[in-house]
Amino acid sequence: MGGPIEISGARSLDQANSTLFSRAAPAIFVVIWATGFIVARLVAPHAEPFTFLVARYALSIAALTAIATVLREAWPRTLRGWFDALVAGVLLQGLYLGGVFWSVRHGLGAGVVALIMSLQPVVTAALAGPLLGETVTRRRWVGIGLGLLGVAFVIIPNLNVAGGGLTITVALASMLCITLGTIWQKRTGSPAHLVTGAVIQFIAALIVTLPAAVMLETGFIDNSWQLWAGLIWAVFGMSVGAILILLVLIRRGAVAQVASLFFLVPPVAALMAFALFGETLTAMQIIGAAVAIGGVAIASRA
């Protein structure tokens, strides 16, 4: 009788651990996503943005290709499948991350950039009608309006900073890129597996980022611990870790929990930036952040 009892107990423990992970994974994923803005701030004094991203993309391609090989994940079987993944990679990785890192490198706070990026689901909701044929409800329009108003309060104080207008413009452009990339994926679907699709996206990002690094930068990258810590976390914590967590969530049908928590990314990033770098928000920006997050929550759930 000892054998079956031990097996049953082991299964119960495995089920408990699985349930615990399923509940915690969405929050972990959101925190990992928020650290992307912190990495941009951490490495800003130690590497030029496009040069850093070239290194990140190359290492991420190598790591994820190895994982895809071990898991025997399928690759796209058609040119259309590759094309769709490459376009998504240019928008979601190359242009989006390039804009985020460039903006932070040129003086925009990590918390402010995170708040600007929080407009992505709001803008996606606004464009869902003309681009996806979805019905945009009155409640969603209210959320869109609040989101735009809140972010306006966040970025206004930064207009007085030297170069603030340009950095905000680049940040807004990168937010638009991730929005268009999200819509592109919704329209085309994703025939490739998550891991192999990520490899293709990083290849596309490398293709567009490498020329920018060569033409616009000197290749500066130092040997500081901040640089290495940021690079290692960006590759294995974010590119690999976040994708593997998302893979588990998809298989367990828990992806909706991530979407419901995504509006927490900006305040989490802002708190991290305050704790690590002493970044602060003005009273106007805090109010704007609260309004924007509320708008995102309303638009996302409408």
PDB file of N, CA and C in Angstrom, residues 202-262:
ATOM      1  N   PHE A 202      13.578  37.853 -34.004  1.00  0.00           N
ATOM      2  CA  PHE A 202      14.865  38.431 -33.617  1.00  0.00           C
ATOM      3  C   PHE A 202      15.813  38.544 -34.828  1.00  0.00           C
ATOM      4  N   ILE A 203      15.696  37.618 -35.761  1.00  0.00           N
ATOM      5  CA  ILE A 203      16.483  37.728 -36.992  1.00  0.00           C
ATOM      6  C   ILE A 203      16.092  38.999 -37.741  1.00  0.00           C
ATOM      7  N   ALA A 204      14.789  39.236 -37.847  1.00  0.00           N
ATOM      8  CA  ALA A 204      14.310  40.444 -38.517  1.00  0.00           C
ATOM      9  C   ALA A 204      14.790  41.692 -37.790  1.00  0.00           C
ATOM     10  N   ALA A 205      14.720  41.664 -36.455  1.00  0.00           N
ATOM     11  CA  ALA A 205      15.171  42.809 -35.665  1.00  0.00           C
ATOM     12  C   ALA A 205      16.661  43.070 -35.882  1.00  0.00           C
ATOM     13  N   LEU A 206      17.434  41.998 -35.965  1.00  0.00           N
ATOM     14  CA  LEU A 206      18.874  42.144 -36.200  1.00  0.00           C
ATOM     15  C   LEU A 206      19.139  42.747 -37.573  1.00  0.00           C
ATOM     16  N   ILE A 207      18.355  42.341 -38.561  1.00  0.00           N
ATOM     17  CA  ILE A 207      18.539  42.838 -39.923  1.00  0.00           C
ATOM     18  C   ILE A 207      18.342  44.349 -40.007  1.00  0.00           C
ATOM     19  N   VAL A 208      17.361  44.884 -39.257  1.00  0.00           N
ATOM     20  CA  VAL A 208      17.099  46.329 -39.326  1.00  0.00           C
ATOM     21  C   VAL A 208      17.941  47.122 -38.339  1.00  0.00           C
ATOM     22  N   THR A 209      18.409  46.478 -37.262  1.00  0.00           N
ATOM     23  CA  THR A 209      19.157  47.203 -36.231  1.00  0.00           C
ATOM     24  C   THR A 209      20.644  47.291 -36.543  1.00  0.00           C
ATOM     25  N   LEU A 210      21.199  46.254 -37.144  1.00  0.00           N
ATOM     26  CA  LEU A 210      22.632  46.252 -37.442  1.00  0.00           C
ATOM     27  C   LEU A 210      23.051  47.414 -38.333  1.00  0.00           C
ATOM     28  N   PRO A 211      22.346  47.708 -39.439  1.00  0.00           N
ATOM     29  CA  PRO A 211      22.727  48.873 -40.250  1.00  0.00           C
ATOM     30  C   PRO A 211      22.635  50.180 -39.477  1.00  0.00           C
ATOM     31  N   ALA A 212      21.631  50.313 -38.600  1.00  0.00           N
ATOM     32  CA  ALA A 212      21.504  51.531 -37.794  1.00  0.00           C
ATOM     33  C   ALA A 212      22.686  51.683 -36.858  1.00  0.00           C
ATOM     34  N   ALA A 213      23.120  50.571 -36.263  1.00  0.00           N
ATOM     35  CA  ALA A 213      24.274  50.618 -35.363  1.00  0.00           C
ATOM     36  C   ALA A 213      25.543  50.998 -36.117  1.00  0.00           C
ATOM     37  N   VAL A 214      25.700  50.464 -37.321  1.00  0.00           N
ATOM     38  CA  VAL A 214      26.908  50.741 -38.114  1.00  0.00           C
ATOM     39  C   VAL A 214      26.930  52.181 -38.601  1.00  0.00           C
ATOM     40  N   MET A 215      25.801  52.694 -39.044  1.00  0.00           N
ATOM     41  CA  MET A 215      25.753  54.025 -39.650  1.00  0.00           C
ATOM     42  C   MET A 215      25.636  55.154 -38.632  1.00  0.00           C
ATOM     43  N   LEU A 216      24.970  54.893 -37.498  1.00  0.00           N
ATOM     44  CA  LEU A 216      24.660  55.974 -36.573  1.00  0.00           C
ATOM     45  C   LEU A 216      25.475  55.958 -35.294  1.00  0.00           C
ATOM     46  N   GLU A 217      26.176  54.863 -35.018  1.00  0.00           N
ATOM     47  CA  GLU A 217      26.890  54.743 -33.750  1.00  0.00           C
ATOM     48  C   GLU A 217      28.353  54.388 -33.966  1.00  0.00           C
ATOM     49  N   THR A 218      29.119  54.528 -32.900  1.00  0.00           N
ATOM     50  CA  THR A 218      30.557  54.246 -32.962  1.00  0.00           C
ATOM     51  C   THR A 218      30.893  52.830 -32.531  1.00  0.00           C
ATOM     52  N   GLY A 219      29.895  52.104 -32.033  1.00  0.00           N
ATOM     53  CA  GLY A 219      30.143  50.760 -31.536  1.00  0.00           C
ATOM     54  C   GLY A 219      30.554  50.732 -30.074  1.00  0.00           C
ATOM     55  N   PHE A 220      30.307  51.849 -29.372  1.00  0.00           N
ATOM     56  CA  PHE A 220      30.708  51.925 -27.962  1.00  0.00           C
ATOM     57  C   PHE A 220      29.943  50.934 -27.104  1.00  0.00           C
ATOM     58  N   ILE A 221      30.684  50.156 -26.352  1.00  0.00           N
ATOM     59  CA  ILE A 221      30.112  49.223 -25.390  1.00  0.00           C
ATOM     60  C   ILE A 221      31.225  48.897 -24.399  1.00  0.00           C
ATOM     61  N   ASP A 222      31.029  49.199 -23.131  1.00  0.00           N
ATOM     62  CA  ASP A 222      32.105  49.006 -22.164  1.00  0.00           C
ATOM     63  C   ASP A 222      32.022  47.624 -21.515  1.00  0.00           C
ATOM     64  N   ASN A 223      32.888  47.387 -20.551  1.00  0.00           N
ATOM     65  CA  ASN A 223      32.970  46.066 -19.923  1.00  0.00           C
ATOM     66  C   ASN A 223      32.473  46.117 -18.486  1.00  0.00           C
ATOM     67  N   SER A 224      31.549  47.026 -18.194  1.00  0.00           N
ATOM     68  CA  SER A 224      31.074  47.210 -16.826  1.00  0.00           C
ATOM     69  C   SER A 224      30.132  46.082 -16.414  1.00  0.00           C
ATOM     70  N   TRP A 225      29.960  45.925 -15.102  1.00  0.00           N
ATOM     71  CA  TRP A 225      29.023  44.910 -14.615  1.00  0.00           C
ATOM     72  C   TRP A 225      27.588  45.264 -14.993  1.00  0.00           C
ATOM     73  N   GLN A 226      27.318  46.576 -15.069  1.00  0.00           N
ATOM     74  CA  GLN A 226      25.966  46.989 -15.462  1.00  0.00           C
ATOM     75  C   GLN A 226      25.637  46.514 -16.875  1.00  0.00           C
ATOM     76  N   LEU A 227      26.631  46.638 -17.743  1.00  0.00           N
ATOM     77  CA  LEU A 227      26.434  46.211 -19.126  1.00  0.00           C
ATOM     78  C   LEU A 227      26.177  44.710 -19.200  1.00  0.00           C
ATOM     79  N   TRP A 228      27.016  43.938 -18.528  1.00  0.00           N
ATOM     80  CA  TRP A 228      26.876  42.492 -18.585  1.00  0.00           C
ATOM     81  C   TRP A 228      25.616  42.006 -17.880  1.00  0.00           C
ATOM     82  N   ALA A 229      25.299  42.646 -16.761  1.00  0.00           N
ATOM     83  CA  ALA A 229      24.069  42.272 -16.049  1.00  0.00           C
ATOM     84  C   ALA A 229      22.853  42.543 -16.924  1.00  0.00           C
ATOM     85  N   GLY A 230      22.834  43.711 -17.569  1.00  0.00           N
ATOM     86  CA  GLY A 230      21.721  44.058 -18.441  1.00  0.00           C
ATOM     87  C   GLY A 230      21.615  43.121 -19.633  1.00  0.00           C
ATOM     88  N   LEU A 231      22.763  42.780 -20.235  1.00  0.00           N
ATOM     89  CA  LEU A 231      22.760  41.921 -21.421  1.00  0.00           C
ATOM     90  C   LEU A 231      22.316  40.505 -21.069  1.00  0.00           C
ATOM     91  N   ILE A 232      22.855  39.965 -19.972  1.00  0.00           N
ATOM     92  CA  ILE A 232      22.499  38.603 -19.572  1.00  0.00           C
ATOM     93  C   ILE A 232      21.006  38.513 -19.239  1.00  0.00           C
ATOM     94  N   TRP A 233      20.504  39.504 -18.503  1.00  0.00           N
ATOM     95  CA  TRP A 233      19.082  39.472 -18.154  1.00  0.00           C
ATOM     96  C   TRP A 233      18.216  39.667 -19.395  1.00  0.00           C
ATOM     97  N   ALA A 234      18.623  40.580 -20.284  1.00  0.00           N
ATOM     98  CA  ALA A 234      17.837  40.831 -21.493  1.00  0.00           C
ATOM     99  C   ALA A 234      17.715  39.572 -22.344  1.00  0.00           C
ATOM    100  N   VAL A 235      18.782  38.785 -22.406  1.00  0.00           N
ATOM    101  CA  VAL A 235      18.769  37.574 -23.233  1.00  0.00           C
ATOM    102  C   VAL A 235      18.057  36.426 -22.528  1.00  0.00           C
ATOM    103  N   PHE A 236      18.548  36.091 -21.325  1.00  0.00           N
ATOM    104  CA  PHE A 236      18.051  34.873 -20.674  1.00  0.00           C
ATOM    105  C   PHE A 236      16.832  35.126 -19.785  1.00  0.00           C
ATOM    106  N   GLY A 237      16.710  36.313 -19.222  1.00  0.00           N
ATOM    107  CA  GLY A 237      15.552  36.600 -18.405  1.00  0.00           C
ATOM    108  C   GLY A 237      14.356  36.997 -19.231  1.00  0.00           C
ATOM    109  N   MET A 238      14.588  37.876 -20.230  1.00  0.00           N
ATOM    110  CA  MET A 238      13.483  38.418 -21.011  1.00  0.00           C
ATOM    111  C   MET A 238      13.246  37.637 -22.305  1.00  0.00           C
ATOM    112  N   SER A 239      14.243  37.578 -23.168  1.00  0.00           N
ATOM    113  CA  SER A 239      14.040  36.927 -24.461  1.00  0.00           C
ATOM    114  C   SER A 239      13.723  35.442 -24.299  1.00  0.00           C
ATOM    115  N   VAL A 240      14.462  34.756 -23.420  1.00  0.00           N
ATOM    116  CA  VAL A 240      14.266  33.318 -23.241  1.00  0.00           C
ATOM    117  C   VAL A 240      13.232  33.042 -22.157  1.00  0.00           C
ATOM    118  N   GLY A 241      13.429  33.606 -20.971  1.00  0.00           N
ATOM    119  CA  GLY A 241      12.550  33.311 -19.839  1.00  0.00           C
ATOM    120  C   GLY A 241      11.109  33.697 -20.085  1.00  0.00           C
ATOM    121  N   ALA A 242      10.885  34.924 -20.547  1.00  0.00           N
ATOM    122  CA  ALA A 242       9.519  35.390 -20.769  1.00  0.00           C
ATOM    123  C   ALA A 242       8.823  34.561 -21.836  1.00  0.00           C
ATOM    124  N   ILE A 243       9.541  34.187 -22.880  1.00  0.00           N
ATOM    125  CA  ILE A 243       8.929  33.406 -23.955  1.00  0.00           C
ATOM    126  C   ILE A 243       8.569  31.999 -23.469  1.00  0.00           C
ATOM    127  N   LEU A 244       9.440  31.396 -22.655  1.00  0.00           N
ATOM    128  CA  LEU A 244       9.140  30.063 -22.139  1.00  0.00           C
ATOM    129  C   LEU A 244       7.951  30.103 -21.177  1.00  0.00           C
ATOM    130  N   ILE A 245       7.872  31.159 -20.360  1.00  0.00           N
ATOM    131  CA  ILE A 245       6.719  31.296 -19.473  1.00  0.00           C
ATOM    132  C   ILE A 245       5.442  31.468 -20.293  1.00  0.00           C
ATOM    133  N   LEU A 246       5.525  32.296 -21.336  1.00  0.00           N
ATOM    134  CA  LEU A 246       4.353  32.484 -22.194  1.00  0.00           C
ATOM    135  C   LEU A 246       3.963  31.181 -22.873  1.00  0.00           C
ATOM    136  N   LEU A 247       4.956  30.377 -23.249  1.00  0.00           N
ATOM    137  CA  LEU A 247       4.679  29.079 -23.864  1.00  0.00           C
ATOM    138  C   LEU A 247       3.890  28.194 -22.902  1.00  0.00           C
ATOM    139  N   VAL A 248       4.315  28.167 -21.636  1.00  0.00           N
ATOM    140  CA  VAL A 248       3.608  27.367 -20.631  1.00  0.00           C
ATOM    141  C   VAL A 248       2.189  27.892 -20.426  1.00  0.00           C
ATOM    142  N   LEU A 249       2.043  29.213 -20.381  1.00  0.00           N
ATOM    143  CA  LEU A 249       0.728  29.814 -20.168  1.00  0.00           C
ATOM    144  C   LEU A 249      -0.219  29.487 -21.320  1.00  0.00           C
ATOM    145  N   ILE A 250       0.305  29.512 -22.544  1.00  0.00           N
ATOM    146  CA  ILE A 250      -0.523  29.185 -23.712  1.00  0.00           C
ATOM    147  C   ILE A 250      -1.007  27.743 -23.625  1.00  0.00           C
ATOM    148  N   ARG A 251      -0.105  26.860 -23.250  1.00  0.00           N
ATOM    149  CA  ARG A 251      -0.475  25.446 -23.173  1.00  0.00           C
ATOM    150  C   ARG A 251      -1.468  25.176 -22.049  1.00  0.00           C
ATOM    151  N   ARG A 252      -1.464  26.027 -21.034  1.00  0.00           N
ATOM    152  CA  ARG A 252      -2.383  25.844 -19.908  1.00  0.00           C
ATOM    153  C   ARG A 252      -3.600  26.761 -20.011  1.00  0.00           C
ATOM    154  N   GLY A 253      -3.685  27.511 -21.112  1.00  0.00           N
ATOM    155  CA  GLY A 253      -4.846  28.352 -21.321  1.00  0.00           C
ATOM    156  C   GLY A 253      -4.965  29.508 -20.359  1.00  0.00           C
ATOM    157  N   ALA A 254      -3.828  30.033 -19.896  1.00  0.00           N
ATOM    158  CA  ALA A 254      -3.848  31.100 -18.891  1.00  0.00           C
ATOM    159  C   ALA A 254      -3.356  32.432 -19.438  1.00  0.00           C
ATOM    160  N   VAL A 255      -3.320  32.574 -20.759  1.00  0.00           N
ATOM    161  CA  VAL A 255      -2.788  33.799 -21.345  1.00  0.00           C
ATOM    162  C   VAL A 255      -3.658  35.003 -20.996  1.00  0.00           C
ATOM    163  N   ALA A 256      -4.968  34.812 -20.871  1.00  0.00           N
ATOM    164  CA  ALA A 256      -5.864  35.926 -20.558  1.00  0.00           C
ATOM    165  C   ALA A 256      -5.491  36.596 -19.242  1.00  0.00           C
ATOM    166  N   GLN A 257      -4.908  35.811 -18.310  1.00  0.00           N
ATOM    167  CA  GLN A 257      -4.504  36.387 -17.034  1.00  0.00           C
ATOM    168  C   GLN A 257      -3.384  37.404 -17.216  1.00  0.00           C
ATOM    169  N   VAL A 258      -2.512  37.172 -18.207  1.00  0.00           N
ATOM    170  CA  VAL A 258      -1.446  38.126 -18.492  1.00  0.00           C
ATOM    171  C   VAL A 258      -2.043  39.424 -19.006  1.00  0.00           C
ATOM    172  N   ALA A 259      -2.987  39.314 -19.942  1.00  0.00           N
ATOM    173  CA  ALA A 259      -3.615  40.509 -20.503  1.00  0.00           C
ATOM    174  C   ALA A 259      -4.299  41.330 -19.430  1.00  0.00           C
ATOM    175  N   SER A 260      -4.909  40.657 -18.461  1.00  0.00           N
ATOM    176  CA  SER A 260      -5.627  41.383 -17.416  1.00  0.00           C
ATOM    177  C   SER A 260      -4.689  42.114 -16.474  1.00  0.00           C
ATOM    178  N   LEU A 261      -3.437  41.686 -16.407  1.00  0.00           N
ATOM    179  CA  LEU A 261      -2.472  42.315 -15.500  1.00  0.00           C
ATOM    180  C   LEU A 261      -1.542  43.304 -16.200  1.00  0.00           C
ATOM    181  N   PHE A 262      -1.634  43.377 -17.536  1.00  0.00           N
ATOM    182  CA  PHE A 262      -0.642  44.150 -18.273  1.00  0.00           C
ATOM    183  C   PHE A 262      -0.674  45.641 -17.952  1.00  0.00           C
TER     184      PHE A 262
END
